[in-house]
Amino acid sequence: MGTSLEVMCELLVGNLESGDRLEALIFSAIYLKWINTGQIPCFEDGGHPRPNRHAEISRLIFRELERIYCMKDTSLQEVLSIRKIHPCLPSFKAEFTASVPLTRIRDVAHWGDIPHDLKLQIKHTIQNKLHRNAGPEDLVATEAMLARITRNPEEYSEAFVEQFKIIHQELKDFSMLGNLTEQLESIKESFDDRSLSALTLFLECKERLDNLEESKDALDKSIDLLLKTAQSLNTLREVIVKGLESSLRNDVPDAAIAMRQKWRLCEIGLEDYSFLLLSRFLNALEVVGGAQQLKENAESKNVSSWNGPLGSLFVGIRQLGLSGWKPEECTAIGNELLA
C-alpha cells in the first residue's frame, strides 16, 4: 500500500491546478476504494518500507485534503470526493509513525509455547508482509489467524491469544476500521462539557436502539427511538462539524492532526449512520400504514401523526447541509419545517 499512497501523494500534494483537482480527487477515491476492498491486492515490491512510512504519507495526504476542503472555491463534487478518500487512509497516530511500529507481531511470531509451524505461518503470512508492504489484506489474514487460534479455547495459552487479540485491534486502528461507537469513544477526551453531553446522549440512544427487541410492542417504541436517535445524531454532528470548520495551521502539532483525522472520520461515520436511521424510520413507518395512513390521519384532522415524519425530514435536510450541499438553503428549509 505504501507505493499506492506515494503515487497519490505525488498526485494530490502541491501539484494541482484547480482545473485538474476534481479529476485527481475522483481517481484517487476510486483507486483507494479498490485497494481497501481487495480489488487491487498489495504485493511486496522488493522494498522494505515499514508501516510508519504509510502513516507519514497518509498524514501528508490528509493535510492536503483538509486544506482543499476548507477552501472557498472548492466545489461540492470535490468535497464529496474528499469524503470518499478519508476513510481509506491509514491512521497516523504517534504509535504508527514511530520508527518501528507494530512490533508486537514480531514477539508473537517467536512465542515460546506455540507449534513451530504456527510460528512460521504467522511470520510468513503476517509479520513479513506487514513490515514490508502493509495493506488491508493483512487485517484479513490476522482475522483468519485469530479465528483459528480461538476455535479451541484450550489449544493455545491465554497470554498468547490475548496478545494476538491486541495485534488484531492495533491493525484495526491502523486501518481506521473501528465501528462508529469505537470511533466516537476515541475522541471523547477531546470534547468539552457541551460536546460530551451531546456524545453521551447519542451513544445512549444508539445503545437502546441496538438492544431493542423486534416485536409488535417494540415497533411503536422503535419509531420514537429512531427519531430521537436521529435528532441526537444531528446535534452531535453539528458539534463535530463546527470543530472542523477552521483550516489546519502550518504549525499545528502532529498529535492535533491525528485527532482531527479521528474527528473527520467520526463526522463521516455519523453521516453514514444517519442514512441507516432514516431508512429504518421509513421502513417502520410503512409497517404502520405509511403514506396512506398519514393521508387518512390528515383528512380526519389527526395531524399529530405527522410529527415523526416531519421530524425525520428535518433531520435529512440538516444532514445534507452538514455535508456541504447548499447549507444556507437547507437551513432555510429546516426553519420553515419547524415554524
Coordinates of C-alpha atoms in Angstrom, one line a residue:
M1 CA 0.0 0.0 0.0
G2 CA 3.0 2.3 0.6
T3 CA 3.7 2.7 -3.2
S4 CA 0.0 3.4 -3.8
L5 CA 0.0 6.2 -1.2
E6 CA 3.2 7.6 -2.6
V7 CA 1.5 7.9 -6.1
M8 CA -1.5 9.5 -4.5
C9 CA 0.7 11.9 -2.6
E10 CA 2.5 13.0 -5.7
L11 CA -0.8 13.5 -7.5
L12 CA -2.5 15.5 -4.8
V13 CA 0.0 17.3 -2.7
G14 CA 1.1 20.7 -4.0
N15 CA 1.0 19.9 -7.8
L16 CA -2.6 20.5 -8.7
E17 CA -4.1 23.4 -10.6
S18 CA -7.7 24.0 -9.7
G19 CA -8.9 22.7 -13.1
D20 CA -7.2 19.3 -12.5
R21 CA -8.2 18.9 -8.9
L22 CA -11.6 17.2 -9.3
E23 CA -10.3 14.6 -11.7
A24 CA -7.3 13.8 -9.4
L25 CA -9.6 13.5 -6.4
I26 CA -12.1 11.2 -8.2
F27 CA -9.4 8.9 -9.5
S28 CA -7.7 8.8 -6.1
A29 CA -11.0 8.0 -4.4
I30 CA -11.7 5.1 -6.8
Y31 CA -8.2 3.8 -6.6
L32 CA -8.1 3.7 -2.8
K33 CA -11.5 2.1 -2.7
W34 CA -10.3 -0.7 -4.9
I35 CA -7.3 -1.2 -2.7
N36 CA -9.3 -1.2 0.6
T37 CA -11.8 -3.7 -0.8
G38 CA -9.1 -6.0 -2.1
Q39 CA -9.9 -5.5 -5.8
I40 CA -6.3 -4.4 -6.2
P41 CA -4.1 -6.5 -3.9
C42 CA -0.9 -5.1 -2.3
F43 CA 2.1 -7.1 -3.3
E44 CA 5.7 -6.9 -2.0
D45 CA 7.8 -5.0 -4.5
G46 CA 11.2 -5.8 -3.1
G47 CA 11.4 -2.7 -0.9
H48 CA 11.2 -2.6 2.8
P49 CA 9.0 0.4 3.8
R50 CA 7.8 -0.1 7.4
P51 CA 4.2 0.9 8.3
N52 CA 5.4 4.2 9.7
R53 CA 6.1 5.3 6.1
H54 CA 2.5 4.6 5.2
A55 CA 1.4 6.7 8.2
E56 CA 3.7 9.6 7.3
I57 CA 2.4 9.7 3.7
S58 CA -1.2 9.4 5.0
R59 CA -0.6 12.5 7.2
L60 CA 0.6 14.5 4.2
I61 CA -2.4 13.5 2.1
F62 CA -4.8 14.2 4.9
R63 CA -3.4 17.7 5.4
E64 CA -3.8 18.5 1.7
L65 CA -7.3 17.1 1.6
E66 CA -8.3 19.2 4.6
R67 CA -6.7 22.3 3.0
I68 CA -8.7 21.8 -0.1
Y69 CA -11.9 21.0 1.9
C70 CA -11.7 24.4 3.7
M71 CA -11.0 26.5 0.6
K72 CA -13.8 28.8 -0.5
D73 CA -13.6 27.8 -4.2
T74 CA -13.9 24.0 -3.5
S75 CA -16.8 22.5 -5.4
L76 CA -19.4 20.2 -3.9
Q77 CA -18.1 17.4 -6.2
E78 CA -14.6 17.9 -4.8
V79 CA -15.9 17.8 -1.2
L80 CA -17.8 14.5 -2.0
S81 CA -14.6 13.0 -3.5
I82 CA -12.5 14.0 -0.5
R83 CA -15.1 12.5 1.9
K84 CA -14.7 9.2 0.0
I85 CA -10.9 9.3 0.3
H86 CA -10.7 10.0 4.1
P87 CA -12.0 6.6 5.3
C88 CA -9.4 4.8 3.1
L89 CA -6.3 6.5 4.6
P90 CA -4.4 4.7 7.3
S91 CA -4.0 6.2 10.8
F92 CA -1.0 8.4 11.6
K93 CA -1.3 8.3 15.4
A94 CA 2.1 8.6 17.2
E95 CA 2.3 4.8 17.7
F96 CA 2.1 4.3 13.9
T97 CA 4.6 7.0 13.0
A98 CA 7.2 5.6 15.4
S99 CA 10.4 4.4 13.8
V100 CA 9.5 0.8 14.4
P101 CA 5.7 0.5 14.6
L102 CA 3.5 -2.6 15.1
T103 CA 6.4 -4.7 16.7
R104 CA 4.1 -6.9 18.8
I105 CA 3.6 -9.3 15.8
R106 CA 7.3 -10.0 15.8
D107 CA 7.2 -11.0 19.5
V108 CA 4.1 -13.2 18.9
A109 CA 5.8 -14.9 15.9
H110 CA 8.6 -16.1 18.3
W111 CA 6.2 -17.1 21.2
G112 CA 7.7 -19.9 23.1
D113 CA 4.8 -22.3 23.7
I114 CA 3.2 -22.4 20.2
P115 CA 4.0 -25.0 17.5
H116 CA 6.8 -24.3 15.1
D117 CA 4.5 -24.5 12.0
L118 CA 2.3 -21.8 13.5
K119 CA 5.3 -19.6 14.2
L120 CA 6.3 -19.9 10.5
Q121 CA 2.8 -19.2 9.3
I122 CA 2.5 -16.1 11.4
K123 CA 5.9 -14.9 10.3
H124 CA 5.4 -15.5 6.5
T125 CA 1.7 -14.6 6.1
I126 CA 1.5 -11.6 8.5
Q127 CA 4.8 -10.4 10.0
N128 CA 6.9 -10.1 6.9
K129 CA 4.1 -8.8 4.7
L130 CA 3.1 -6.2 7.3
H131 CA 6.6 -4.9 7.7
R132 CA 7.4 -4.7 4.0
N133 CA 4.2 -3.6 2.4
A134 CA 1.3 -3.3 4.8
G135 CA -2.2 -3.3 3.3
P136 CA -5.9 -4.2 4.0
E137 CA -5.3 -7.9 3.4
D138 CA -3.0 -8.0 6.5
L139 CA -6.1 -7.4 8.6
V140 CA -7.9 -10.1 6.8
A141 CA -5.0 -12.5 7.4
T142 CA -4.9 -11.6 11.0
E143 CA -8.7 -12.1 11.5
A144 CA -8.4 -15.6 9.9
M145 CA -5.5 -16.4 12.2
L146 CA -7.4 -15.1 15.2
A147 CA -10.4 -17.3 14.3
R148 CA -8.0 -20.3 14.1
I149 CA -6.3 -19.9 17.4
T150 CA -9.6 -19.2 19.3
R151 CA -11.5 -22.1 17.7
N152 CA -10.5 -24.4 20.6
P153 CA -10.2 -22.4 23.8
E154 CA -7.7 -24.7 25.5
E155 CA -5.4 -25.2 22.5
Y156 CA -3.2 -22.2 23.0
S157 CA -2.2 -20.2 26.1
E158 CA -4.4 -17.4 27.3
A159 CA -1.4 -15.0 27.2
F160 CA -0.7 -15.8 23.6
V161 CA -4.3 -15.4 22.5
E162 CA -4.6 -12.1 24.4
Q163 CA -1.5 -10.7 22.6
F164 CA -2.9 -11.7 19.2
K165 CA -6.2 -10.0 20.0
I166 CA -4.2 -6.9 20.8
I167 CA -2.4 -7.2 17.4
H168 CA -5.8 -7.5 15.7
Q169 CA -7.1 -4.4 17.4
E170 CA -3.9 -2.5 16.5
L171 CA -4.4 -3.3 12.8
K172 CA -8.0 -2.2 13.0
D173 CA -6.8 1.1 14.5
F174 CA -4.1 1.4 11.8
S175 CA -6.7 0.8 9.1
M176 CA -9.3 3.1 10.8
L177 CA -11.9 0.3 10.7
G178 CA -13.4 0.6 14.2
N179 CA -17.2 0.8 14.3
L180 CA -18.9 4.2 14.9
T181 CA -19.2 3.7 18.7
E182 CA -15.5 2.8 18.9
Q183 CA -14.5 5.8 16.8
L184 CA -16.6 8.2 18.9
E185 CA -15.2 6.8 22.1
S186 CA -11.7 7.5 20.8
I187 CA -12.4 11.3 20.5
K188 CA -14.2 11.6 23.8
E189 CA -11.1 13.0 25.6
S190 CA -11.0 16.0 23.2
F191 CA -14.6 17.1 23.9
D192 CA -15.7 20.0 26.2
D193 CA -18.7 19.6 28.5
R194 CA -21.3 20.6 26.0
S195 CA -19.9 18.3 23.3
L196 CA -19.6 15.5 25.8
S197 CA -23.3 15.7 26.7
A198 CA -24.2 15.5 23.0
L199 CA -22.0 12.5 22.6
T200 CA -23.4 10.8 25.7
L201 CA -27.0 11.3 24.6
F202 CA -26.3 9.9 21.1
L203 CA -24.5 6.8 22.4
E204 CA -27.2 6.1 24.9
C205 CA -29.9 6.4 22.2
K206 CA -27.9 4.2 19.9
E207 CA -27.3 1.5 22.5
R208 CA -31.0 1.4 23.4
L209 CA -31.8 1.1 19.7
D210 CA -29.3 -1.7 19.2
N211 CA -30.8 -3.6 22.1
L212 CA -34.4 -3.1 21.2
E213 CA -36.2 -6.4 20.6
E214 CA -38.2 -6.9 17.5
S215 CA -41.9 -7.2 18.4
K216 CA -45.2 -5.5 17.8
D217 CA -44.9 -3.6 21.1
A218 CA -41.3 -2.7 20.2
L219 CA -42.4 -1.2 16.8
D220 CA -44.0 1.9 18.2
K221 CA -41.1 2.3 20.6
S222 CA -38.7 1.9 17.7
I223 CA -40.3 4.7 15.7
D224 CA -39.9 7.1 18.6
L225 CA -36.4 5.9 19.4
L226 CA -35.3 6.1 15.8
L227 CA -36.3 9.7 15.6
K228 CA -34.8 10.6 19.0
T229 CA -31.5 8.9 17.9
A230 CA -31.5 10.7 14.6
Q231 CA -32.1 14.0 16.4
S232 CA -29.3 13.4 18.9
L233 CA -27.1 12.5 15.9
N234 CA -27.9 15.8 14.3
T235 CA -26.8 17.7 17.4
L236 CA -23.6 15.7 17.8
R237 CA -22.7 16.0 14.1
E238 CA -23.2 19.8 14.3
V239 CA -20.8 19.9 17.2
I240 CA -18.1 18.0 15.3
V241 CA -18.6 19.9 12.0
K242 CA -18.2 23.2 14.0
G243 CA -14.9 21.9 15.4
L244 CA -13.7 21.1 11.8
E245 CA -14.6 24.4 10.3
S246 CA -11.2 26.1 10.6
S247 CA -8.4 25.0 8.3
L248 CA -5.2 23.5 9.7
R249 CA -2.4 25.9 10.5
N250 CA 1.1 25.1 9.2
D251 CA 2.5 24.9 12.8
V252 CA -0.2 22.5 14.1
P253 CA 1.3 19.6 16.2
D254 CA 1.2 16.1 14.8
A255 CA -1.0 15.0 17.7
A256 CA -3.6 17.6 16.8
I257 CA -3.6 16.5 13.1
A258 CA -4.1 12.9 14.2
M259 CA -7.0 13.9 16.4
R260 CA -8.5 15.9 13.6
Q261 CA -8.4 12.7 11.4
K262 CA -10.4 10.9 14.1
W263 CA -12.9 13.8 14.2
R264 CA -13.3 13.8 10.4
L265 CA -13.9 10.0 10.3
C266 CA -16.5 10.3 13.1
E267 CA -18.2 13.1 11.2
I268 CA -18.3 11.0 8.1
G269 CA -19.4 7.9 10.1
L270 CA -22.3 9.9 11.6
E271 CA -23.4 10.9 8.1
D272 CA -23.5 7.2 7.0
Y273 CA -25.4 6.2 10.2
S274 CA -28.0 8.9 9.6
F275 CA -28.9 7.3 6.3
L276 CA -29.3 4.0 8.1
L277 CA -31.5 5.6 10.7
L278 CA -33.7 7.4 8.2
S279 CA -34.1 4.2 6.1
R280 CA -35.1 2.2 9.2
F281 CA -37.6 5.0 10.2
L282 CA -39.2 4.9 6.7
N283 CA -39.5 1.1 6.9
A284 CA -41.1 1.2 10.3
L285 CA -43.5 3.9 9.1
E286 CA -44.5 1.7 6.2
V287 CA -45.3 -1.2 8.6
V288 CA -47.9 1.0 10.5
G289 CA -49.6 2.2 7.3
G290 CA -47.1 4.5 5.6
A291 CA -48.3 7.3 3.3
Q292 CA -51.9 6.1 3.1
Q293 CA -52.3 6.2 6.9
L294 CA -50.8 9.6 7.1
K295 CA -53.2 10.8 4.4
E296 CA -56.2 9.4 6.3
N297 CA -55.0 11.0 9.5
A298 CA -54.7 14.4 7.8
E299 CA -58.2 14.1 6.4
S300 CA -59.5 13.3 9.9
K301 CA -57.6 16.3 11.4
N302 CA -55.3 13.9 13.3
V303 CA -52.2 15.9 12.4
S304 CA -50.1 14.8 15.4
S305 CA -49.1 11.6 13.5
W306 CA -47.1 13.8 11.1
N307 CA -44.7 15.0 13.8
G308 CA -42.5 12.0 13.3
P309 CA -42.2 12.1 9.5
L310 CA -41.7 15.9 9.5
G311 CA -39.0 15.5 12.2
S312 CA -37.2 12.9 10.1
L313 CA -37.5 15.2 7.1
F314 CA -35.8 17.9 9.2
V315 CA -33.0 15.6 10.1
G316 CA -32.5 14.6 6.5
I317 CA -32.4 18.2 5.3
R318 CA -30.0 19.1 8.1
Q319 CA -27.7 16.2 7.2
L320 CA -27.5 17.4 3.6
G321 CA -26.5 20.8 4.8
L322 CA -23.8 19.5 7.1
S323 CA -22.4 17.5 4.2
G324 CA -21.9 20.8 2.3
W325 CA -24.9 20.7 -0.1
K326 CA -26.3 24.2 -0.2
P327 CA -26.2 24.7 3.6
E328 CA -27.9 28.1 3.6
E329 CA -30.9 26.6 1.7
C330 CA -31.0 23.6 3.9
T331 CA -31.1 25.8 7.0
A332 CA -33.9 27.9 5.5
I333 CA -36.0 24.8 4.7
G334 CA -35.3 23.4 8.2
N335 CA -36.5 26.7 9.7
E336 CA -39.7 26.5 7.6
L337 CA -40.4 22.9 8.8
L338 CA -40.0 24.0 12.4
A339 CA -42.1 27.2 12.1

